[in-house]
XYZ file of C-alpha atoms in Angstrom:
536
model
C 18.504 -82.741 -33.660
C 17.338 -83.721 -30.060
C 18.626 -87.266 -28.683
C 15.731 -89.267 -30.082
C 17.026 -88.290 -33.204
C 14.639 -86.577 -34.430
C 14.268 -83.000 -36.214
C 13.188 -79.912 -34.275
C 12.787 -77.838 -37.492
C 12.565 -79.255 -40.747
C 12.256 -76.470 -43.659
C 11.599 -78.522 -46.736
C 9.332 -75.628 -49.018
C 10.133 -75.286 -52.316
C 11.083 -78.903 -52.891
C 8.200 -80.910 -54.131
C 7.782 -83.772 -51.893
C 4.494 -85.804 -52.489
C 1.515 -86.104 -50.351
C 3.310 -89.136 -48.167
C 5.829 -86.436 -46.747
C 3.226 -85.941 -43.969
C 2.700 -89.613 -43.023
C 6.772 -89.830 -42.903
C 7.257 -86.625 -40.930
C 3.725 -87.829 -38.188
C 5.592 -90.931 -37.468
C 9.559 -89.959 -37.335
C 9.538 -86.605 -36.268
C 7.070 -86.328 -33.472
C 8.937 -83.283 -31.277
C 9.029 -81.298 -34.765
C 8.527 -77.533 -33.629
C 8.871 -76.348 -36.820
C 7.338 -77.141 -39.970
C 7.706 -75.570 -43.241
C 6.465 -77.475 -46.527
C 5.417 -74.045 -48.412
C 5.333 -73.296 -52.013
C 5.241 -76.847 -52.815
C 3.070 -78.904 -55.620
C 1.146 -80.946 -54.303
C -1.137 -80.950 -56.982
C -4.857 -81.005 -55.506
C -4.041 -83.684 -52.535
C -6.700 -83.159 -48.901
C -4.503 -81.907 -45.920
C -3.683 -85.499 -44.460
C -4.642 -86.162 -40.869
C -1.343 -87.074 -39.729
C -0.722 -84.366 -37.281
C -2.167 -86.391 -34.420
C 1.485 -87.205 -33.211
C 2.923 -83.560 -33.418
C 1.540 -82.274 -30.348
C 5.051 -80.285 -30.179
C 4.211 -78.119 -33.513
C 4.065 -74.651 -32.894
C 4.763 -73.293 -36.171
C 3.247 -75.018 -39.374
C 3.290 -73.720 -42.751
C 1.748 -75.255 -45.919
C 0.974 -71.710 -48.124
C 1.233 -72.019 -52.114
C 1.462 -75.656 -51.908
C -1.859 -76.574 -54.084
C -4.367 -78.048 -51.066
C -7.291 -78.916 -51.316
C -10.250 -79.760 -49.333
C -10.897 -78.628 -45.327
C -9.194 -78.851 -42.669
C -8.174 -82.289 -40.705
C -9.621 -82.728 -37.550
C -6.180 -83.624 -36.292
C -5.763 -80.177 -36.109
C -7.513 -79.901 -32.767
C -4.417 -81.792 -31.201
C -2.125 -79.383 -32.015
C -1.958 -78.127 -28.304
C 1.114 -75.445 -28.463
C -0.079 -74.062 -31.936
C 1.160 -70.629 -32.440
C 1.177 -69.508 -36.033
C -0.806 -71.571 -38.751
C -0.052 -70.578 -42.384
C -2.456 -72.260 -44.557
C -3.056 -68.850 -47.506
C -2.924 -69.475 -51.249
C -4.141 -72.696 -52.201
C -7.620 -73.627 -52.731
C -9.379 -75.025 -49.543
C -13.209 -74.817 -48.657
C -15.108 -75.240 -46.258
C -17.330 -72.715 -43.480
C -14.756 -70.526 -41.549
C -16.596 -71.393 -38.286
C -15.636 -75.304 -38.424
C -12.080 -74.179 -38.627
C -12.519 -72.237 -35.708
C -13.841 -74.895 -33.769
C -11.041 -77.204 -34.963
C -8.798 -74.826 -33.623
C -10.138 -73.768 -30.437
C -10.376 -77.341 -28.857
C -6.847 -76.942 -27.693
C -4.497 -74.117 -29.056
C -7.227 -71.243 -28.212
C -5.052 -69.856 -25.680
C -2.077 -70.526 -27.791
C -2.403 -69.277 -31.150
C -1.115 -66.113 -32.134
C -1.393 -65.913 -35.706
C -3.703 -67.210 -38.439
C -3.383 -66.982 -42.053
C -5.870 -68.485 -44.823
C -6.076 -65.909 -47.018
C -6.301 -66.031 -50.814
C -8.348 -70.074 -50.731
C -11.595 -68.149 -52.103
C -13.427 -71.614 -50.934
C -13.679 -70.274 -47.225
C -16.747 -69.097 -46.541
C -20.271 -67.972 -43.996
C -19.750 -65.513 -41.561
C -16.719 -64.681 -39.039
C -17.991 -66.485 -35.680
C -18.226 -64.884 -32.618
C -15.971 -66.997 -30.767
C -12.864 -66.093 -32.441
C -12.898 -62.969 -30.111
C -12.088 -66.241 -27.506
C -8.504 -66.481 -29.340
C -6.973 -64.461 -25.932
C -3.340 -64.365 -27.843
C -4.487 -63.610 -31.085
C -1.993 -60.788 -32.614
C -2.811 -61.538 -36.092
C -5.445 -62.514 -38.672
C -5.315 -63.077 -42.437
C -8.845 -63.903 -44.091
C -8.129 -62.226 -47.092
C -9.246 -63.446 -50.471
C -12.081 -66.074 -49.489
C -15.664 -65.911 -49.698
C -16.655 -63.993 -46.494
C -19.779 -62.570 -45.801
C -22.247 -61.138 -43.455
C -21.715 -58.084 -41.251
C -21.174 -59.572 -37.518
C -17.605 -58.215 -37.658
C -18.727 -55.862 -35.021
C -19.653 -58.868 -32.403
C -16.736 -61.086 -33.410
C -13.111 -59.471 -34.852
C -14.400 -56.600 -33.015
C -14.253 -58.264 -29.875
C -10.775 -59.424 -29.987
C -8.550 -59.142 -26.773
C -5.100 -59.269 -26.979
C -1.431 -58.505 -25.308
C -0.357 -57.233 -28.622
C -3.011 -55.017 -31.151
C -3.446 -57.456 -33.925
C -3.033 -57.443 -37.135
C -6.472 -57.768 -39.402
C -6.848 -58.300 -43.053
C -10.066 -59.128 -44.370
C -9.899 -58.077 -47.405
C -11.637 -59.078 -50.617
C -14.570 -60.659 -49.235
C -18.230 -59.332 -48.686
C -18.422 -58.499 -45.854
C -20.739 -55.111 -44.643
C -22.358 -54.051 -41.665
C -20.992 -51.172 -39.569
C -17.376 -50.894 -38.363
C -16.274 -51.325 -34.852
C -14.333 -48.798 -32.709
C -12.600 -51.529 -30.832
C -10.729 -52.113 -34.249
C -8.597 -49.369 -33.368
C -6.462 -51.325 -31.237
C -5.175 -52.624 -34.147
C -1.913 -51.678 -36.279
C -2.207 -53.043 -39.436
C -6.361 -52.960 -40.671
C -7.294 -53.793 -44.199
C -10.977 -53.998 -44.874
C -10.260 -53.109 -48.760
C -12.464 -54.175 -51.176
C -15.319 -55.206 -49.282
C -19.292 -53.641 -49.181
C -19.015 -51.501 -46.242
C -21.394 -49.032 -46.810
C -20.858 -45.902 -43.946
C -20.028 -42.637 -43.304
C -16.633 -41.463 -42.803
C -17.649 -39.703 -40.077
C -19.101 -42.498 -38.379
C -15.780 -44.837 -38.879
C -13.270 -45.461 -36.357
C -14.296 -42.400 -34.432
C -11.572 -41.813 -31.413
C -10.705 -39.187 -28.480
C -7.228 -40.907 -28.132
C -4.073 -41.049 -29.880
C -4.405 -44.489 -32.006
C -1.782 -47.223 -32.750
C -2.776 -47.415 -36.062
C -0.141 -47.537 -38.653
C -1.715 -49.004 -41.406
C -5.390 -48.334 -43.000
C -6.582 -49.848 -46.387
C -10.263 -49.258 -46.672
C -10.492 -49.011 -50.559
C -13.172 -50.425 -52.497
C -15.741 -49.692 -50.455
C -18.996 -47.510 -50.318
C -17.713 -45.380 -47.593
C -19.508 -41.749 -48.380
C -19.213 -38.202 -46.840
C -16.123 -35.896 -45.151
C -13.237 -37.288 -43.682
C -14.013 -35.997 -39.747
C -11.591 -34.222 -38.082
C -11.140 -36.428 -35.318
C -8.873 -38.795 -37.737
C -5.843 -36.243 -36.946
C -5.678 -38.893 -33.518
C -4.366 -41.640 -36.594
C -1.185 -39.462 -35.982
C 0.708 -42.693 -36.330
C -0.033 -43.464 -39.813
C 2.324 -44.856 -42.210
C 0.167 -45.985 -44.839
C -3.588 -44.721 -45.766
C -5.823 -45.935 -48.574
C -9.316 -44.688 -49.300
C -9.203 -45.263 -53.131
C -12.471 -46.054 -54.746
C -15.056 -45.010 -52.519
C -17.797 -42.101 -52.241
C -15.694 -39.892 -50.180
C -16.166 -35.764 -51.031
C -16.012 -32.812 -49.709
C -12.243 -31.059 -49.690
C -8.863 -32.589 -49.103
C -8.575 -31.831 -45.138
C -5.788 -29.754 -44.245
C -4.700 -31.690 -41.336
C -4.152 -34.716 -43.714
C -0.429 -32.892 -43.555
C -0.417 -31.094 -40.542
C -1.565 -33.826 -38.238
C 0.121 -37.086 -39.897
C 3.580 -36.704 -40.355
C 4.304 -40.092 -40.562
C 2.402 -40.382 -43.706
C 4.468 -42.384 -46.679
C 1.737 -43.828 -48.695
C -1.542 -41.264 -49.414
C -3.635 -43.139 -52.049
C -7.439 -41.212 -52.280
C -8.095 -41.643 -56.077
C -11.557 -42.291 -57.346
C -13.532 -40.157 -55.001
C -15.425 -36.960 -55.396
C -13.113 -34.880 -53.628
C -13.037 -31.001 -54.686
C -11.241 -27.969 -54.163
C -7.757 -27.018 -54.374
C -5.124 -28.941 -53.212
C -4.089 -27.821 -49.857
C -0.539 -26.607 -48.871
C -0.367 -28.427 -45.578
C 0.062 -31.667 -47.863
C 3.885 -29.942 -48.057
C 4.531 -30.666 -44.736
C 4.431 -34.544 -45.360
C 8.186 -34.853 -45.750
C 8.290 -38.481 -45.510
C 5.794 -39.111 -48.135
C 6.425 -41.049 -51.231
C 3.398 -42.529 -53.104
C 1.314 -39.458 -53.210
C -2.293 -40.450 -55.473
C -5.136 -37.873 -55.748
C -6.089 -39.645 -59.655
C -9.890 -38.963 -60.673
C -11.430 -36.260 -58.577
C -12.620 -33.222 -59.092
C -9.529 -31.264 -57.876
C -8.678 -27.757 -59.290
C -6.483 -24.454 -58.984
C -2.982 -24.659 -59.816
C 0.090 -27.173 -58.118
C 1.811 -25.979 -55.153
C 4.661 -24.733 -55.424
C 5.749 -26.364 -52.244
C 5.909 -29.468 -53.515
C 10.015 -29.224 -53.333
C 9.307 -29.598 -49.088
C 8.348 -33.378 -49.579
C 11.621 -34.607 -48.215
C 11.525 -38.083 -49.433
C 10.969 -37.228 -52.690
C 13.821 -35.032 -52.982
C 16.075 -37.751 -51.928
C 17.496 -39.951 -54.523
C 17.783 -43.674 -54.161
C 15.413 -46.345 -51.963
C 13.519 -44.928 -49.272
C 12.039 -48.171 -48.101
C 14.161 -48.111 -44.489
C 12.303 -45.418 -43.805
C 8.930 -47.085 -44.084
C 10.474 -49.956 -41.921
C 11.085 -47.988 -39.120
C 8.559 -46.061 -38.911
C 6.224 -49.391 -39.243
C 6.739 -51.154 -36.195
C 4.699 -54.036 -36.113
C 4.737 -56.060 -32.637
C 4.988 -59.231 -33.606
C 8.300 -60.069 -35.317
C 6.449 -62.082 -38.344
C 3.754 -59.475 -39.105
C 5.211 -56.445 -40.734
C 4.247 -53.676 -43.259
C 6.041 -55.527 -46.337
C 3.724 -59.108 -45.523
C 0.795 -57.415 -47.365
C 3.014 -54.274 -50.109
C 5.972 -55.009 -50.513
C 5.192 -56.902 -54.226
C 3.546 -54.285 -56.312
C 1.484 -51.263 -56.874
C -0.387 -50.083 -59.298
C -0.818 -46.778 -60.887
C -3.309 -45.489 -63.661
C -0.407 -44.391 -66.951
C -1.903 -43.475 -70.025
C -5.615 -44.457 -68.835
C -4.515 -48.255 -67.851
C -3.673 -49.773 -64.395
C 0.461 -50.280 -64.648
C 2.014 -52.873 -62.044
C 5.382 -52.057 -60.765
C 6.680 -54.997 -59.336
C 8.937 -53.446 -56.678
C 9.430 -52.393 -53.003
C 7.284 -49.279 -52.472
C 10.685 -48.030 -50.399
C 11.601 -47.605 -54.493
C 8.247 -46.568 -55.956
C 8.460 -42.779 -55.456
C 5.104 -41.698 -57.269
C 3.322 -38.358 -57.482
C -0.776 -38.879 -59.388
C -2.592 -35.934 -59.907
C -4.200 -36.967 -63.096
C -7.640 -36.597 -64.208
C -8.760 -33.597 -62.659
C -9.294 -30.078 -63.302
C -6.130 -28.602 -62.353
C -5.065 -25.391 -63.999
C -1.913 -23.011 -64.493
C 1.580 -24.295 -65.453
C 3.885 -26.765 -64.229
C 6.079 -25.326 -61.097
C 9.736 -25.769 -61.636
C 9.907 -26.331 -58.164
C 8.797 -29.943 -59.147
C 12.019 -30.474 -60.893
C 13.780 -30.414 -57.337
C 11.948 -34.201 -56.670
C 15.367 -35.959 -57.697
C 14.323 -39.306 -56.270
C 11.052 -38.905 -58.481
C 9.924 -42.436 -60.497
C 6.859 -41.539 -61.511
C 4.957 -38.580 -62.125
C 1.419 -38.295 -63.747
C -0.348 -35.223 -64.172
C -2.392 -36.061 -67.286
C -6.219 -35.276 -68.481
C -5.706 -31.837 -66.378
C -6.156 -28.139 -68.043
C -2.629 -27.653 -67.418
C -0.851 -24.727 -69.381
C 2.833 -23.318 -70.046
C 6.178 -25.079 -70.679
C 7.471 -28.230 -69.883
C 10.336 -27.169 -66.771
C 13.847 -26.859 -68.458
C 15.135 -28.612 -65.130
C 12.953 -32.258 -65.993
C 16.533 -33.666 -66.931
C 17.208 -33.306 -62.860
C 15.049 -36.870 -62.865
C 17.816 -39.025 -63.111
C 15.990 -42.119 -61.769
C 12.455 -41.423 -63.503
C 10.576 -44.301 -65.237
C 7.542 -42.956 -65.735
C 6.264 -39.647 -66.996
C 2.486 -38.783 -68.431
C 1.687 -34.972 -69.434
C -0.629 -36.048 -71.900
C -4.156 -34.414 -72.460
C -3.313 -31.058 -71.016
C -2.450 -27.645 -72.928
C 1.003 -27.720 -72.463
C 3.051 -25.662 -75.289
C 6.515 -24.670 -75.710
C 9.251 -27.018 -76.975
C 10.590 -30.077 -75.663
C 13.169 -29.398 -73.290
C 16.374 -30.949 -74.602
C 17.326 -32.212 -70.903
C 14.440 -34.833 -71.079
C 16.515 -36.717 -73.246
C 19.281 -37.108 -70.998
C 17.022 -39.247 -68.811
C 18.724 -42.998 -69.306
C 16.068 -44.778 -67.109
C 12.591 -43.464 -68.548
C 10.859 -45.879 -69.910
C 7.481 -44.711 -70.289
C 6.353 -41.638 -71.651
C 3.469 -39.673 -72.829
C 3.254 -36.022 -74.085
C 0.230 -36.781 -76.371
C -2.764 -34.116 -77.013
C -1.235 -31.073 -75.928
C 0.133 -28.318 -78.173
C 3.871 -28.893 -78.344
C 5.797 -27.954 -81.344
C 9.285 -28.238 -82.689
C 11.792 -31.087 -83.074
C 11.238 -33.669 -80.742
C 15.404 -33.659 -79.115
C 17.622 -36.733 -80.265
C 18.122 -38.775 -77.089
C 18.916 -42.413 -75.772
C 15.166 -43.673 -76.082
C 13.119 -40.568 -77.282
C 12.480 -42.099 -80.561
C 11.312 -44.910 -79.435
C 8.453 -43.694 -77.661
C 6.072 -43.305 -80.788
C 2.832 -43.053 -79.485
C 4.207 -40.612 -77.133
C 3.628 -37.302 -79.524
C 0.277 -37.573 -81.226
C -1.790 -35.034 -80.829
C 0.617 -32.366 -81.058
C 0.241 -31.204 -85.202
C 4.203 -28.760 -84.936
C 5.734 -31.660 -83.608
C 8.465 -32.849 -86.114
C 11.124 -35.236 -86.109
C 11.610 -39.155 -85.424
C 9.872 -41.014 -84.718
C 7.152 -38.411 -86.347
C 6.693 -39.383 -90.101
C 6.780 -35.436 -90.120
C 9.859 -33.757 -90.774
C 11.598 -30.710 -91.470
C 13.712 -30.296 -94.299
C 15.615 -26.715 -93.529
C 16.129 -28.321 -89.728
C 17.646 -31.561 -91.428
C 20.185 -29.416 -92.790
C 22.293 -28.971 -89.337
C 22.855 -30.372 -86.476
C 21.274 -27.673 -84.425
C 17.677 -27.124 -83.359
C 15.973 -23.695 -83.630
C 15.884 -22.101 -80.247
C 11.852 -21.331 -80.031
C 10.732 -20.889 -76.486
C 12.735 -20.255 -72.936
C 14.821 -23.115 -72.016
C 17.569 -22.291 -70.418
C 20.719 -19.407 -69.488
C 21.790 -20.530 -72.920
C 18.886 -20.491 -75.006
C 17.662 -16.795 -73.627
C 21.477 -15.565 -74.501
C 20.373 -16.730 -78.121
C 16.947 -14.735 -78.471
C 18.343 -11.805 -76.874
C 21.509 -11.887 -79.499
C 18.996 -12.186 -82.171
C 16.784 -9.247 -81.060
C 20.042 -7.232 -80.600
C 20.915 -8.112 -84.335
C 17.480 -7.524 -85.850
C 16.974 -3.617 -84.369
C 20.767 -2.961 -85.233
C 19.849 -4.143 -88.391
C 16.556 -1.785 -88.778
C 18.286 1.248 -87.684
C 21.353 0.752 -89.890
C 18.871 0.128 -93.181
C 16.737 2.871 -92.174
C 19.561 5.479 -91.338
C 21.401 4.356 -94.677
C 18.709 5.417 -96.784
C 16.330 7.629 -94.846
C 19.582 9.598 -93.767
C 21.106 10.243 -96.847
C 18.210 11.609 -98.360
C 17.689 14.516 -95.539
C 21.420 15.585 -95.759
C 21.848 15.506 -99.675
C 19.187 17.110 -100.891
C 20.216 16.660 -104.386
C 20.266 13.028 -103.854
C 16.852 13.480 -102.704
C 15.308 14.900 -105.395
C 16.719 12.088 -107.757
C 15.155 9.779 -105.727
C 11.255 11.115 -105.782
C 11.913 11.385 -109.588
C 12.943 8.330 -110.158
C 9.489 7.311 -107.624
C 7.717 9.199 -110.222
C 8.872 7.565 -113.099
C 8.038 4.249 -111.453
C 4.471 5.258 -110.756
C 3.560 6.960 -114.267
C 5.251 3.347 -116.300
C 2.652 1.394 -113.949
C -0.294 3.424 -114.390
């Protein structure tokens, strides 16, 4: 409180006021720095043009607070604007007005703008934005963009800091400029870009980039090798494109910063290449719906991260080092992601520093399982359904103490169940449908209730099957069938042991007596005899 009495900062979001806070706070408060009336209801009301008498407000929020309507022309007085938050509620209006508003008298102020997620905001990004000198940030997500001048405008942006630029879900197209590199955080997902991968982003230089999200898009071709200079990468998402050719080897060699590889629904082909090993600090590792084959690497026991039990999110943190203190990796990620489990999107509401998350589903991948897969302790979800995988579930798959999610389903995976899977307290999905399983399914804390989980598999038996065994029923025991562990192979190699001791000693017994006594050998082809002429 300064000595006119009046508030510096006032932080009133989540409380509800009505509409006549802003007349109040215009006419009271006029050094007010600070203003914060986010996640509020204020149930359809304009944006009041009371802000002619804050020409102190640097900082004003109003997100999630249910405004309507454009934006007050009282705007243009706000002189030492710095950051205007304005995302989630439902205002309208052409894009280029509000940059006009705003460039009266805080374009060499403002650093940051955010109206994302209004879906009213619409036309084309105007050229004079690239006059915003201390931009470091924009947030035109969500809205009704279109037009493909992003090459003359965003493209043109000049700043002390690379900016951050999220433009997503819009309609925007055209081609993609290089000056965009500058940035550090670039989402352009779910746009109509229609290029070449070869022609995007093309560099000669070592890039600040540590964030790329160009999913749903119509981006076609290779992936060029000069994208090894995006050697700071932290996050990279080319989901749901046209991209093809083979999985480039310097994806791992050249990127070790890489925590988040999403490149599902593309037509990528060919084997999946060793050099992804080397990205120890991965942890969300998609390759769903391709056209990927030849067997899993073995390798996959060098992804660091994944070894590691317990959140890994610090890691992203630090390795994302945004430069403005407000615009970080988490702003955009850090409340879900979604995975394709048993062929529908799943939400995981949760830090991707927990989501550890290997997708290899829906290809053509071949061979068995590696048990060098089971040494992924901090594994939460693994998915390596609707392959042509073969052998035996790993014995080791109880070593995923802190799995949630596990889908084998669709493959030709045989063998037993191992009994260790039941030991895992925290899955809570799981699918082992259509494969060719067979024995009792074990007795564990939430195998039965998983009942969908089996189908498919016709010498499955047990609960939850309706199927059951009666001769199993009768101990507590299972019947050792298959490999699973030091134990189990003690067991079959006791019962071979037992079974030849068993021939020789039957064989011996009679076979033996009969060549040293020959008297008791001739009784015995007479008495053959005598069996053969009552028959006949």
């Amino acid at each position: 409180m300064n000595s006119s009495n009046t508030f510096v900062h006032v932080d009133l979001s989540r409380n509800n006021p009505n509409s006549s806070i802003f007349q109040w706070l215009s006419g009271t408060h006029t050094n007010l720095v600070d203003l914060d009336l986010s996640r509020n209801n204020f149930n359809g009301s304009l944006i009041p043009d009371d802000f002619r008498n804050m020409s102190s407000l640097a900082y004003l929020t109003l997100s999630s607070s249910r405004l309507t309507g454009g934006i007050p022309n009282s705007f243009a007085k706000l002189c030492r604007l710095r950051e205007l938050h304005l995302g989630n509620n439902s205002l309208s209006g052409q894009l280029s007005d509000i940059i006009v508003i705003l460039s009266i008298c805080a374009q060499n102020t403002i650093e940051y703008l955010d109206i994302s997620d209004n879906h009213g905001i619409m036309g084309s990004v105007p050229e004079n934005i690239g006059q915003m000198s201390k931009l470091e940030g924009i947030d035109f997500s969500g809205n009704s963009l279109e037009g493909n001048q992003i090459r003359g405008t965003i493209g043109n942006l000049r700043s002390e800091f690379p900016p951050k630029l999220n433009v997503s879900w819009n309609k925007l197209e055209g081609p993609i400029p290089s000056t965009l590199l500058e940035a550090t955080f670039l989402d352009l997902s779910h746009n109509k870009f229609s290029v070449a991968a070869a022609s995007f982003l093309g560099t000669t230089k070592d890039s600040n980039l540590a964030f790329l999200d160009f999913s749903s898009n119509h981006i076609f071709g290779e992936l060029p090798d000069c994208w090894i200079h995006f050697n700071k990468l932290v996050f990279l998402d080319l989901s749901k494109n046209k991209l093809s050719g083979s999985i480039p080897e310097w994806l791992g060699a050249s990127l070790p910063n890489l925590a988040i590889l999403i490149l599902q629904s593309n037509h990528f082909y060919g084997s999946i290449p060793p050099q992804l090993c080397h990205l120890t600090r991965i942890q969300l590792l998609d390759l769903l719906m391709n056209n990927i084959f030849g067997t899993i690497p073995k390798c996959l026991n060098s992804l660091t991260t994944l070894v590691r039990q317990g959140s890994s999110s610090q890691t992203i943190k630090d390795e994302y080092k945004g430069d403005s203190a407000r615009i970080t990796f988490y702003e955009v990620y850090d409340d879900e992601a979604s995975l394709i489990w048993k062929g529908l999107r799943a939400e995981f509401k949760s830090n991707l520093g927990l989501l550890k998350t290997i997708d290899l589903s829906s290809n053509k991948l071949i061979g068995e399982i590696p048990s060098e897969i089971t040494y992924l302790l901090g594994l939460i979800s693994l998915n390596l359904s609707r392959n042509q995988l073969t052998g035996q579930i790993p014995s080791r798959i109880g070593n995923w103490q802190e799995l949630e999610s596990l889908d084998l389903s669709r493959n030709q995976i045989n063998g037993i169940i191992p009994t260790s899977l039941s030991r895992i307290a925290s899955l809570g999905k799981l699918d082992l449908s259509q494969n060719n399983l067979f024995g009792k399914i074990p007795i564990g804390t939430q195998l039965q209730s998983f009942d969908y989980a089996y189908g498919g598999n016709p010498l499955l038996f047990g609960a939850p099957l309706p199927k059951t065994c009666s001769e199993e029923e009768k101990g507590p025991g299972q019947p050792v069938l298959v490999n699973q562990d030091s134990q189990d192979g003690l067991i079959r190699q006791g019962y071979y042991m037992s079974m030849g001791l068993g021939f020789a000693v039957g064989f011996w017994g009679v076979c033996g007596t009969l060549l040293l006594n020959l008297s008791c050998k001739y009784t015995y082809f007479n008495f053959l005899t005598f069996l053969n002429d009552c028959c006949i």
